[in-house]
Amino acid sequence: MYQFNPYALPPLIASIYTLFLGLFIFIMRRKVWVNFVCSLTYYCVAIWLFGYAMLYFTKQPTSLFWPKFVYIGVFFIGSTIYHFSVVLVNARRQKKFVLLAYLISVCFLSLLLLTDNFIAGVKKHFWGYHTVVNPL
């Protein structure tokens, strides 16, 4: 099901590094809200990179598990960056839009997980398999 692929190593290493960087930022000052929110972005990027690494390791993808896993992280990257920006500059008027950003991400996530209309499949490239998405 999986085979060694040297092209999968950079995203795998980057995902591990990003995960530990997010943990480091959170652990250094656990009680500070901005550190927690900043670490959320790193976790989303780590999910995205790890999903692509595993997709590149896949010998013959039989399901859409890894392509869907990739987009779980991707959908929340923008929301977490926006949330971090609002918390960092203490933009009180923008806080209501943070919830809206997360709700939009959840809508896309539910579209991804509950239907097969978002991802068309995977395409084989010389570096491994990569997702093919349908137009919305």
PDB file of N, CA and C in Angstrom, residues 20-106:
ATOM      1  N   PHE A  20       6.191  20.492  15.649  1.00  0.00           N
ATOM      2  CA  PHE A  20       6.967  20.780  16.848  1.00  0.00           C
ATOM      3  C   PHE A  20       7.148  22.278  17.072  1.00  0.00           C
ATOM      4  N   LEU A  21       7.221  23.045  16.003  1.00  0.00           N
ATOM      5  CA  LEU A  21       7.306  24.494  16.154  1.00  0.00           C
ATOM      6  C   LEU A  21       6.016  25.044  16.770  1.00  0.00           C
ATOM      7  N   GLY A  22       4.872  24.538  16.317  1.00  0.00           N
ATOM      8  CA  GLY A  22       3.598  24.943  16.904  1.00  0.00           C
ATOM      9  C   GLY A  22       3.509  24.550  18.373  1.00  0.00           C
ATOM     10  N   LEU A  23       3.963  23.339  18.702  1.00  0.00           N
ATOM     11  CA  LEU A  23       3.970  22.911  20.101  1.00  0.00           C
ATOM     12  C   LEU A  23       4.907  23.767  20.941  1.00  0.00           C
ATOM     13  N   PHE A  24       6.055  24.102  20.375  1.00  0.00           N
ATOM     14  CA  PHE A  24       7.015  24.938  21.085  1.00  0.00           C
ATOM     15  C   PHE A  24       6.430  26.314  21.392  1.00  0.00           C
ATOM     16  N   ILE A  25       5.797  26.913  20.401  1.00  0.00           N
ATOM     17  CA  ILE A  25       5.189  28.234  20.591  1.00  0.00           C
ATOM     18  C   ILE A  25       4.118  28.172  21.679  1.00  0.00           C
ATOM     19  N   PHE A  26       3.319  27.120  21.661  1.00  0.00           N
ATOM     20  CA  PHE A  26       2.254  26.987  22.666  1.00  0.00           C
ATOM     21  C   PHE A  26       2.826  26.721  24.056  1.00  0.00           C
ATOM     22  N   ILE A  27       3.796  25.830  24.157  1.00  0.00           N
ATOM     23  CA  ILE A  27       4.319  25.428  25.462  1.00  0.00           C
ATOM     24  C   ILE A  27       5.122  26.543  26.127  1.00  0.00           C
ATOM     25  N   MET A  28       5.779  27.380  25.337  1.00  0.00           N
ATOM     26  CA  MET A  28       6.604  28.432  25.927  1.00  0.00           C
ATOM     27  C   MET A  28       5.790  29.373  26.818  1.00  0.00           C
ATOM     28  N   ARG A  29       4.597  29.691  26.415  1.00  0.00           N
ATOM     29  CA  ARG A  29       3.733  30.575  27.221  1.00  0.00           C
ATOM     30  C   ARG A  29       2.300  30.090  27.074  1.00  0.00           C
ATOM     31  N   ARG A  30       1.961  29.057  27.798  1.00  0.00           N
ATOM     32  CA  ARG A  30       0.654  28.405  27.671  1.00  0.00           C
ATOM     33  C   ARG A  30      -0.515  29.311  28.006  1.00  0.00           C
ATOM     34  N   LYS A  31      -0.322  30.200  28.915  1.00  0.00           N
ATOM     35  CA  LYS A  31      -1.434  31.039  29.375  1.00  0.00           C
ATOM     36  C   LYS A  31      -1.713  32.218  28.445  1.00  0.00           C
ATOM     37  N   VAL A  32      -0.842  32.456  27.476  1.00  0.00           N
ATOM     38  CA  VAL A  32      -1.005  33.593  26.576  1.00  0.00           C
ATOM     39  C   VAL A  32      -1.850  33.149  25.383  1.00  0.00           C
ATOM     40  N   TRP A  33      -2.991  33.799  25.193  1.00  0.00           N
ATOM     41  CA  TRP A  33      -3.950  33.431  24.157  1.00  0.00           C
ATOM     42  C   TRP A  33      -3.349  33.539  22.763  1.00  0.00           C
ATOM     43  N   VAL A  34      -2.529  34.547  22.509  1.00  0.00           N
ATOM     44  CA  VAL A  34      -1.966  34.741  21.174  1.00  0.00           C
ATOM     45  C   VAL A  34      -1.047  33.568  20.797  1.00  0.00           C
ATOM     46  N   ASN A  35      -0.371  32.973  21.760  1.00  0.00           N
ATOM     47  CA  ASN A  35       0.471  31.811  21.466  1.00  0.00           C
ATOM     48  C   ASN A  35      -0.367  30.604  21.059  1.00  0.00           C
ATOM     49  N   PHE A  36      -1.476  30.410  21.764  1.00  0.00           N
ATOM     50  CA  PHE A  36      -2.357  29.295  21.410  1.00  0.00           C
ATOM     51  C   PHE A  36      -2.921  29.467  20.000  1.00  0.00           C
ATOM     52  N   VAL A  37      -3.394  30.659  19.690  1.00  0.00           N
ATOM     53  CA  VAL A  37      -3.994  30.909  18.380  1.00  0.00           C
ATOM     54  C   VAL A  37      -2.936  30.789  17.280  1.00  0.00           C
ATOM     55  N   CYS A  38      -1.730  31.268  17.555  1.00  0.00           N
ATOM     56  CA  CYS A  38      -0.646  31.142  16.581  1.00  0.00           C
ATOM     57  C   CYS A  38      -0.319  29.672  16.319  1.00  0.00           C
ATOM     58  N   SER A  39      -0.319  28.864  17.365  1.00  0.00           N
ATOM     59  CA  SER A  39       0.007  27.450  17.198  1.00  0.00           C
ATOM     60  C   SER A  39      -1.046  26.717  16.363  1.00  0.00           C
ATOM     61  N   LEU A  40      -2.283  27.191  16.359  1.00  0.00           N
ATOM     62  CA  LEU A  40      -3.329  26.556  15.546  1.00  0.00           C
ATOM     63  C   LEU A  40      -2.970  26.582  14.061  1.00  0.00           C
ATOM     64  N   THR A  41      -2.394  27.691  13.612  1.00  0.00           N
ATOM     65  CA  THR A  41      -1.985  27.790  12.208  1.00  0.00           C
ATOM     66  C   THR A  41      -0.918  26.746  11.894  1.00  0.00           C
ATOM     67  N   TYR A  42       0.032  26.579  12.786  1.00  0.00           N
ATOM     68  CA  TYR A  42       1.086  25.590  12.574  1.00  0.00           C
ATOM     69  C   TYR A  42       0.523  24.174  12.526  1.00  0.00           C
ATOM     70  N   TYR A  43      -0.467  23.878  13.350  1.00  0.00           N
ATOM     71  CA  TYR A  43      -1.075  22.542  13.335  1.00  0.00           C
ATOM     72  C   TYR A  43      -1.790  22.286  12.004  1.00  0.00           C
ATOM     73  N   CYS A  44      -2.476  23.299  11.486  1.00  0.00           N
ATOM     74  CA  CYS A  44      -3.163  23.143  10.193  1.00  0.00           C
ATOM     75  C   CYS A  44      -2.165  22.909   9.061  1.00  0.00           C
ATOM     76  N   VAL A  45      -1.066  23.644   9.079  1.00  0.00           N
ATOM     77  CA  VAL A  45      -0.039  23.458   8.048  1.00  0.00           C
ATOM     78  C   VAL A  45       0.598  22.077   8.188  1.00  0.00           C
ATOM     79  N   ALA A  46       0.801  21.617   9.412  1.00  0.00           N
ATOM     80  CA  ALA A  46       1.374  20.284   9.626  1.00  0.00           C
ATOM     81  C   ALA A  46       0.444  19.198   9.088  1.00  0.00           C
ATOM     82  N   ILE A  47      -0.856  19.346   9.277  1.00  0.00           N
ATOM     83  CA  ILE A  47      -1.824  18.383   8.732  1.00  0.00           C
ATOM     84  C   ILE A  47      -1.748  18.369   7.211  1.00  0.00           C
ATOM     85  N   TRP A  48      -1.706  19.539   6.617  1.00  0.00           N
ATOM     86  CA  TRP A  48      -1.633  19.668   5.168  1.00  0.00           C
ATOM     87  C   TRP A  48      -0.376  18.981   4.620  1.00  0.00           C
ATOM     88  N   LEU A  49       0.777  19.285   5.178  1.00  0.00           N
ATOM     89  CA  LEU A  49       2.035  18.715   4.687  1.00  0.00           C
ATOM     90  C   LEU A  49       2.118  17.212   4.941  1.00  0.00           C
ATOM     91  N   PHE A  50       1.658  16.765   6.111  1.00  0.00           N
ATOM     92  CA  PHE A  50       1.693  15.338   6.413  1.00  0.00           C
ATOM     93  C   PHE A  50       0.779  14.564   5.467  1.00  0.00           C
ATOM     94  N   GLY A  51      -0.375  15.115   5.157  1.00  0.00           N
ATOM     95  CA  GLY A  51      -1.289  14.452   4.226  1.00  0.00           C
ATOM     96  C   GLY A  51      -0.680  14.283   2.845  1.00  0.00           C
ATOM     97  N   TYR A  52       0.002  15.326   2.359  1.00  0.00           N
ATOM     98  CA  TYR A  52       0.652  15.192   1.056  1.00  0.00           C
ATOM     99  C   TYR A  52       1.828  14.231   1.103  1.00  0.00           C
ATOM    100  N   ALA A  53       2.565  14.214   2.201  1.00  0.00           N
ATOM    101  CA  ALA A  53       3.656  13.246   2.323  1.00  0.00           C
ATOM    102  C   ALA A  53       3.119  11.820   2.247  1.00  0.00           C
ATOM    103  N   MET A  54       2.041  11.562   2.956  1.00  0.00           N
ATOM    104  CA  MET A  54       1.465  10.222   2.932  1.00  0.00           C
ATOM    105  C   MET A  54       0.873   9.891   1.561  1.00  0.00           C
ATOM    106  N   LEU A  55       0.329  10.874   0.889  1.00  0.00           N
ATOM    107  CA  LEU A  55      -0.188  10.655  -0.461  1.00  0.00           C
ATOM    108  C   LEU A  55       0.951  10.335  -1.423  1.00  0.00           C
ATOM    109  N   TYR A  56       2.107  10.976  -1.247  1.00  0.00           N
ATOM    110  CA  TYR A  56       3.270  10.683  -2.093  1.00  0.00           C
ATOM    111  C   TYR A  56       3.843   9.300  -1.790  1.00  0.00           C
ATOM    112  N   PHE A  57       3.725   8.836  -0.550  1.00  0.00           N
ATOM    113  CA  PHE A  57       4.176   7.489  -0.175  1.00  0.00           C
ATOM    114  C   PHE A  57       3.244   6.391  -0.691  1.00  0.00           C
ATOM    115  N   THR A  58       2.025   6.736  -1.034  1.00  0.00           N
ATOM    116  CA  THR A  58       1.027   5.749  -1.428  1.00  0.00           C
ATOM    117  C   THR A  58       1.406   5.109  -2.756  1.00  0.00           C
ATOM    118  N   LYS A  59       1.322   3.784  -2.784  1.00  0.00           N
ATOM    119  CA  LYS A  59       1.654   3.034  -3.999  1.00  0.00           C
ATOM    120  C   LYS A  59       0.520   3.097  -5.009  1.00  0.00           C
ATOM    121  N   GLN A  60      -0.668   2.759  -4.590  1.00  0.00           N
ATOM    122  CA  GLN A  60      -1.881   2.824  -5.412  1.00  0.00           C
ATOM    123  C   GLN A  60      -3.023   3.301  -4.532  1.00  0.00           C
ATOM    124  N   PRO A  61      -3.394   4.575  -4.603  1.00  0.00           N
ATOM    125  CA  PRO A  61      -4.490   5.032  -3.728  1.00  0.00           C
ATOM    126  C   PRO A  61      -5.816   4.384  -4.122  1.00  0.00           C
ATOM    127  N   THR A  62      -6.435   3.718  -3.151  1.00  0.00           N
ATOM    128  CA  THR A  62      -7.713   3.050  -3.411  1.00  0.00           C
ATOM    129  C   THR A  62      -8.886   3.834  -2.849  1.00  0.00           C
ATOM    130  N   SER A  63      -8.603   4.794  -2.005  1.00  0.00           N
ATOM    131  CA  SER A  63      -9.668   5.630  -1.448  1.00  0.00           C
ATOM    132  C   SER A  63      -9.218   7.084  -1.480  1.00  0.00           C
ATOM    133  N   LEU A  64     -10.103   7.955  -1.087  1.00  0.00           N
ATOM    134  CA  LEU A  64      -9.799   9.383  -1.052  1.00  0.00           C
ATOM    135  C   LEU A  64      -9.467   9.846   0.364  1.00  0.00           C
ATOM    136  N   PHE A  65      -8.995   8.918   1.205  1.00  0.00           N
ATOM    137  CA  PHE A  65      -8.705   9.289   2.590  1.00  0.00           C
ATOM    138  C   PHE A  65      -7.626  10.361   2.672  1.00  0.00           C
ATOM    139  N   TRP A  66      -6.448  10.130   2.068  1.00  0.00           N
ATOM    140  CA  TRP A  66      -5.358  11.108   2.169  1.00  0.00           C
ATOM    141  C   TRP A  66      -5.667  12.409   1.437  1.00  0.00           C
ATOM    142  N   PRO A  67      -6.259  12.386   0.258  1.00  0.00           N
ATOM    143  CA  PRO A  67      -6.640  13.678  -0.345  1.00  0.00           C
ATOM    144  C   PRO A  67      -7.610  14.481   0.515  1.00  0.00           C
ATOM    145  N   LYS A  68      -8.557  13.814   1.162  1.00  0.00           N
ATOM    146  CA  LYS A  68      -9.485  14.523   2.045  1.00  0.00           C
ATOM    147  C   LYS A  68      -8.780  14.994   3.313  1.00  0.00           C
ATOM    148  N   PHE A  69      -7.870  14.192   3.813  1.00  0.00           N
ATOM    149  CA  PHE A  69      -7.105  14.556   5.001  1.00  0.00           C
ATOM    150  C   PHE A  69      -6.310  15.843   4.753  1.00  0.00           C
ATOM    151  N   VAL A  70      -5.727  15.973   3.566  1.00  0.00           N
ATOM    152  CA  VAL A  70      -4.962  17.167   3.199  1.00  0.00           C
ATOM    153  C   VAL A  70      -5.819  18.414   3.356  1.00  0.00           C
ATOM    154  N   TYR A  71      -7.022  18.368   2.838  1.00  0.00           N
ATOM    155  CA  TYR A  71      -7.877  19.553   2.815  1.00  0.00           C
ATOM    156  C   TYR A  71      -8.469  19.893   4.174  1.00  0.00           C
ATOM    157  N   ILE A  72      -8.440  18.959   5.122  1.00  0.00           N
ATOM    158  CA  ILE A  72      -8.856  19.296   6.484  1.00  0.00           C
ATOM    159  C   ILE A  72      -7.962  20.403   7.024  1.00  0.00           C
ATOM    160  N   GLY A  73      -6.669  20.284   6.779  1.00  0.00           N
ATOM    161  CA  GLY A  73      -5.747  21.336   7.206  1.00  0.00           C
ATOM    162  C   GLY A  73      -5.857  22.584   6.362  1.00  0.00           C
ATOM    163  N   VAL A  74      -5.987  22.409   5.064  1.00  0.00           N
ATOM    164  CA  VAL A  74      -6.002  23.549   4.139  1.00  0.00           C
ATOM    165  C   VAL A  74      -7.178  24.476   4.423  1.00  0.00           C
ATOM    166  N   PHE A  75      -8.344  23.921   4.680  1.00  0.00           N
ATOM    167  CA  PHE A  75      -9.537  24.744   4.892  1.00  0.00           C
ATOM    168  C   PHE A  75      -9.415  25.681   6.095  1.00  0.00           C
ATOM    169  N   PHE A  76      -8.614  25.308   7.074  1.00  0.00           N
ATOM    170  CA  PHE A  76      -8.530  26.104   8.290  1.00  0.00           C
ATOM    171  C   PHE A  76      -7.296  27.001   8.358  1.00  0.00           C
ATOM    172  N   ILE A  77      -6.406  26.927   7.382  1.00  0.00           N
ATOM    173  CA  ILE A  77      -5.210  27.777   7.413  1.00  0.00           C
ATOM    174  C   ILE A  77      -5.600  29.258   7.370  1.00  0.00           C
ATOM    175  N   GLY A  78      -6.445  29.630   6.446  1.00  0.00           N
ATOM    176  CA  GLY A  78      -6.858  31.032   6.335  1.00  0.00           C
ATOM    177  C   GLY A  78      -7.574  31.536   7.573  1.00  0.00           C
ATOM    178  N   SER A  79      -8.453  30.707   8.125  1.00  0.00           N
ATOM    179  CA  SER A  79      -9.199  31.104   9.329  1.00  0.00           C
ATOM    180  C   SER A  79      -8.279  31.305  10.525  1.00  0.00           C
ATOM    181  N   THR A  80      -7.316  30.412  10.680  1.00  0.00           N
ATOM    182  CA  THR A  80      -6.414  30.530  11.823  1.00  0.00           C
ATOM    183  C   THR A  80      -5.461  31.716  11.669  1.00  0.00           C
ATOM    184  N   ILE A  81      -5.014  31.991  10.448  1.00  0.00           N
ATOM    185  CA  ILE A  81      -4.163  33.168  10.235  1.00  0.00           C
ATOM    186  C   ILE A  81      -4.950  34.441  10.526  1.00  0.00           C
ATOM    187  N   TYR A  82      -6.192  34.499  10.066  1.00  0.00           N
ATOM    188  CA  TYR A  82      -7.029  35.665  10.341  1.00  0.00           C
ATOM    189  C   TYR A  82      -7.271  35.810  11.845  1.00  0.00           C
ATOM    190  N   HIS A  83      -7.561  34.696  12.512  1.00  0.00           N
ATOM    191  CA  HIS A  83      -7.777  34.710  13.952  1.00  0.00           C
ATOM    192  C   HIS A  83      -6.533  35.212  14.683  1.00  0.00           C
ATOM    193  N   PHE A  84      -5.382  34.715  14.276  1.00  0.00           N
ATOM    194  CA  PHE A  84      -4.121  35.156  14.882  1.00  0.00           C
ATOM    195  C   PHE A  84      -3.906  36.652  14.681  1.00  0.00           C
ATOM    196  N   SER A  85      -4.186  37.144  13.490  1.00  0.00           N
ATOM    197  CA  SER A  85      -4.008  38.575  13.209  1.00  0.00           C
ATOM    198  C   SER A  85      -4.913  39.428  14.091  1.00  0.00           C
ATOM    199  N   VAL A  86      -6.159  38.999  14.245  1.00  0.00           N
ATOM    200  CA  VAL A  86      -7.112  39.745  15.067  1.00  0.00           C
ATOM    201  C   VAL A  86      -6.670  39.760  16.531  1.00  0.00           C
ATOM    202  N   VAL A  87      -6.216  38.613  17.028  1.00  0.00           N
ATOM    203  CA  VAL A  87      -5.776  38.537  18.424  1.00  0.00           C
ATOM    204  C   VAL A  87      -4.482  39.326  18.623  1.00  0.00           C
ATOM    205  N   LEU A  88      -3.571  39.254  17.678  1.00  0.00           N
ATOM    206  CA  LEU A  88      -2.281  39.919  17.810  1.00  0.00           C
ATOM    207  C   LEU A  88      -2.420  41.433  17.907  1.00  0.00           C
ATOM    208  N   VAL A  89      -3.257  42.016  17.058  1.00  0.00           N
ATOM    209  CA  VAL A  89      -3.402  43.481  17.066  1.00  0.00           C
ATOM    210  C   VAL A  89      -4.572  43.939  17.935  1.00  0.00           C
ATOM    211  N   ASN A  90      -5.246  42.978  18.573  1.00  0.00           N
ATOM    212  CA  ASN A  90      -6.368  43.268  19.468  1.00  0.00           C
ATOM    213  C   ASN A  90      -7.457  44.088  18.761  1.00  0.00           C
ATOM    214  N   ALA A  91      -7.832  43.630  17.575  1.00  0.00           N
ATOM    215  CA  ALA A  91      -8.875  44.304  16.793  1.00  0.00           C
ATOM    216  C   ALA A  91     -10.239  43.831  17.281  1.00  0.00           C
ATOM    217  N   ARG A  92     -10.783  44.523  18.227  1.00  0.00           N
ATOM    218  CA  ARG A  92     -12.034  44.106  18.868  1.00  0.00           C
ATOM    219  C   ARG A  92     -13.220  44.051  17.896  1.00  0.00           C
ATOM    220  N   ARG A  93     -13.258  44.979  16.956  1.00  0.00           N
ATOM    221  CA  ARG A  93     -14.380  44.990  16.009  1.00  0.00           C
ATOM    222  C   ARG A  93     -14.345  43.815  15.039  1.00  0.00           C
ATOM    223  N   GLN A  94     -13.188  43.237  14.851  1.00  0.00           N
ATOM    224  CA  GLN A  94     -13.050  42.139  13.902  1.00  0.00           C
ATOM    225  C   GLN A  94     -13.350  40.773  14.518  1.00  0.00           C
ATOM    226  N   LYS A  95     -13.508  40.698  15.821  1.00  0.00           N
ATOM    227  CA  LYS A  95     -13.685  39.411  16.491  1.00  0.00           C
ATOM    228  C   LYS A  95     -14.928  38.664  16.012  1.00  0.00           C
ATOM    229  N   LYS A  96     -15.979  39.393  15.648  1.00  0.00           N
ATOM    230  CA  LYS A  96     -17.185  38.716  15.166  1.00  0.00           C
ATOM    231  C   LYS A  96     -16.941  38.034  13.821  1.00  0.00           C
ATOM    232  N   PHE A  97     -15.991  38.539  13.051  1.00  0.00           N
ATOM    233  CA  PHE A  97     -15.691  37.940  11.758  1.00  0.00           C
ATOM    234  C   PHE A  97     -14.809  36.695  11.886  1.00  0.00           C
ATOM    235  N   VAL A  98     -14.149  36.544  13.020  1.00  0.00           N
ATOM    236  CA  VAL A  98     -13.360  35.332  13.261  1.00  0.00           C
ATOM    237  C   VAL A  98     -14.283  34.119  13.282  1.00  0.00           C
ATOM    238  N   LEU A  99     -15.380  34.233  13.992  1.00  0.00           N
ATOM    239  CA  LEU A  99     -16.356  33.145  14.031  1.00  0.00           C
ATOM    240  C   LEU A  99     -16.900  32.856  12.633  1.00  0.00           C
ATOM    241  N   LEU A 100     -17.159  33.896  11.864  1.00  0.00           N
ATOM    242  CA  LEU A 100     -17.638  33.725  10.499  1.00  0.00           C
ATOM    243  C   LEU A 100     -16.598  32.985   9.643  1.00  0.00           C
ATOM    244  N   ALA A 101     -15.332  33.321   9.816  1.00  0.00           N
ATOM    245  CA  ALA A 101     -14.270  32.646   9.060  1.00  0.00           C
ATOM    246  C   ALA A 101     -14.221  31.159   9.400  1.00  0.00           C
ATOM    247  N   TYR A 102     -14.334  30.838  10.679  1.00  0.00           N
ATOM    248  CA  TYR A 102     -14.352  29.427  11.079  1.00  0.00           C
ATOM    249  C   TYR A 102     -15.603  28.713  10.573  1.00  0.00           C
ATOM    250  N   LEU A 103     -16.736  29.382  10.565  1.00  0.00           N
ATOM    251  CA  LEU A 103     -17.967  28.775  10.046  1.00  0.00           C
ATOM    252  C   LEU A 103     -17.854  28.466   8.556  1.00  0.00           C
ATOM    253  N   ILE A 104     -17.228  29.368   7.804  1.00  0.00           N
ATOM    254  CA  ILE A 104     -16.996  29.111   6.373  1.00  0.00           C
ATOM    255  C   ILE A 104     -16.085  27.910   6.204  1.00  0.00           C
ATOM    256  N   SER A 105     -15.047  27.813   7.026  1.00  0.00           N
ATOM    257  CA  SER A 105     -14.146  26.659   6.955  1.00  0.00           C
ATOM    258  C   SER A 105     -14.881  25.366   7.277  1.00  0.00           C
ATOM    259  N   VAL A 106     -15.753  25.407   8.276  1.00  0.00           N
ATOM    260  CA  VAL A 106     -16.537  24.220   8.646  1.00  0.00           C
ATOM    261  C   VAL A 106     -17.495  23.840   7.523  1.00  0.00           C
TER     262      VAL A 106
END
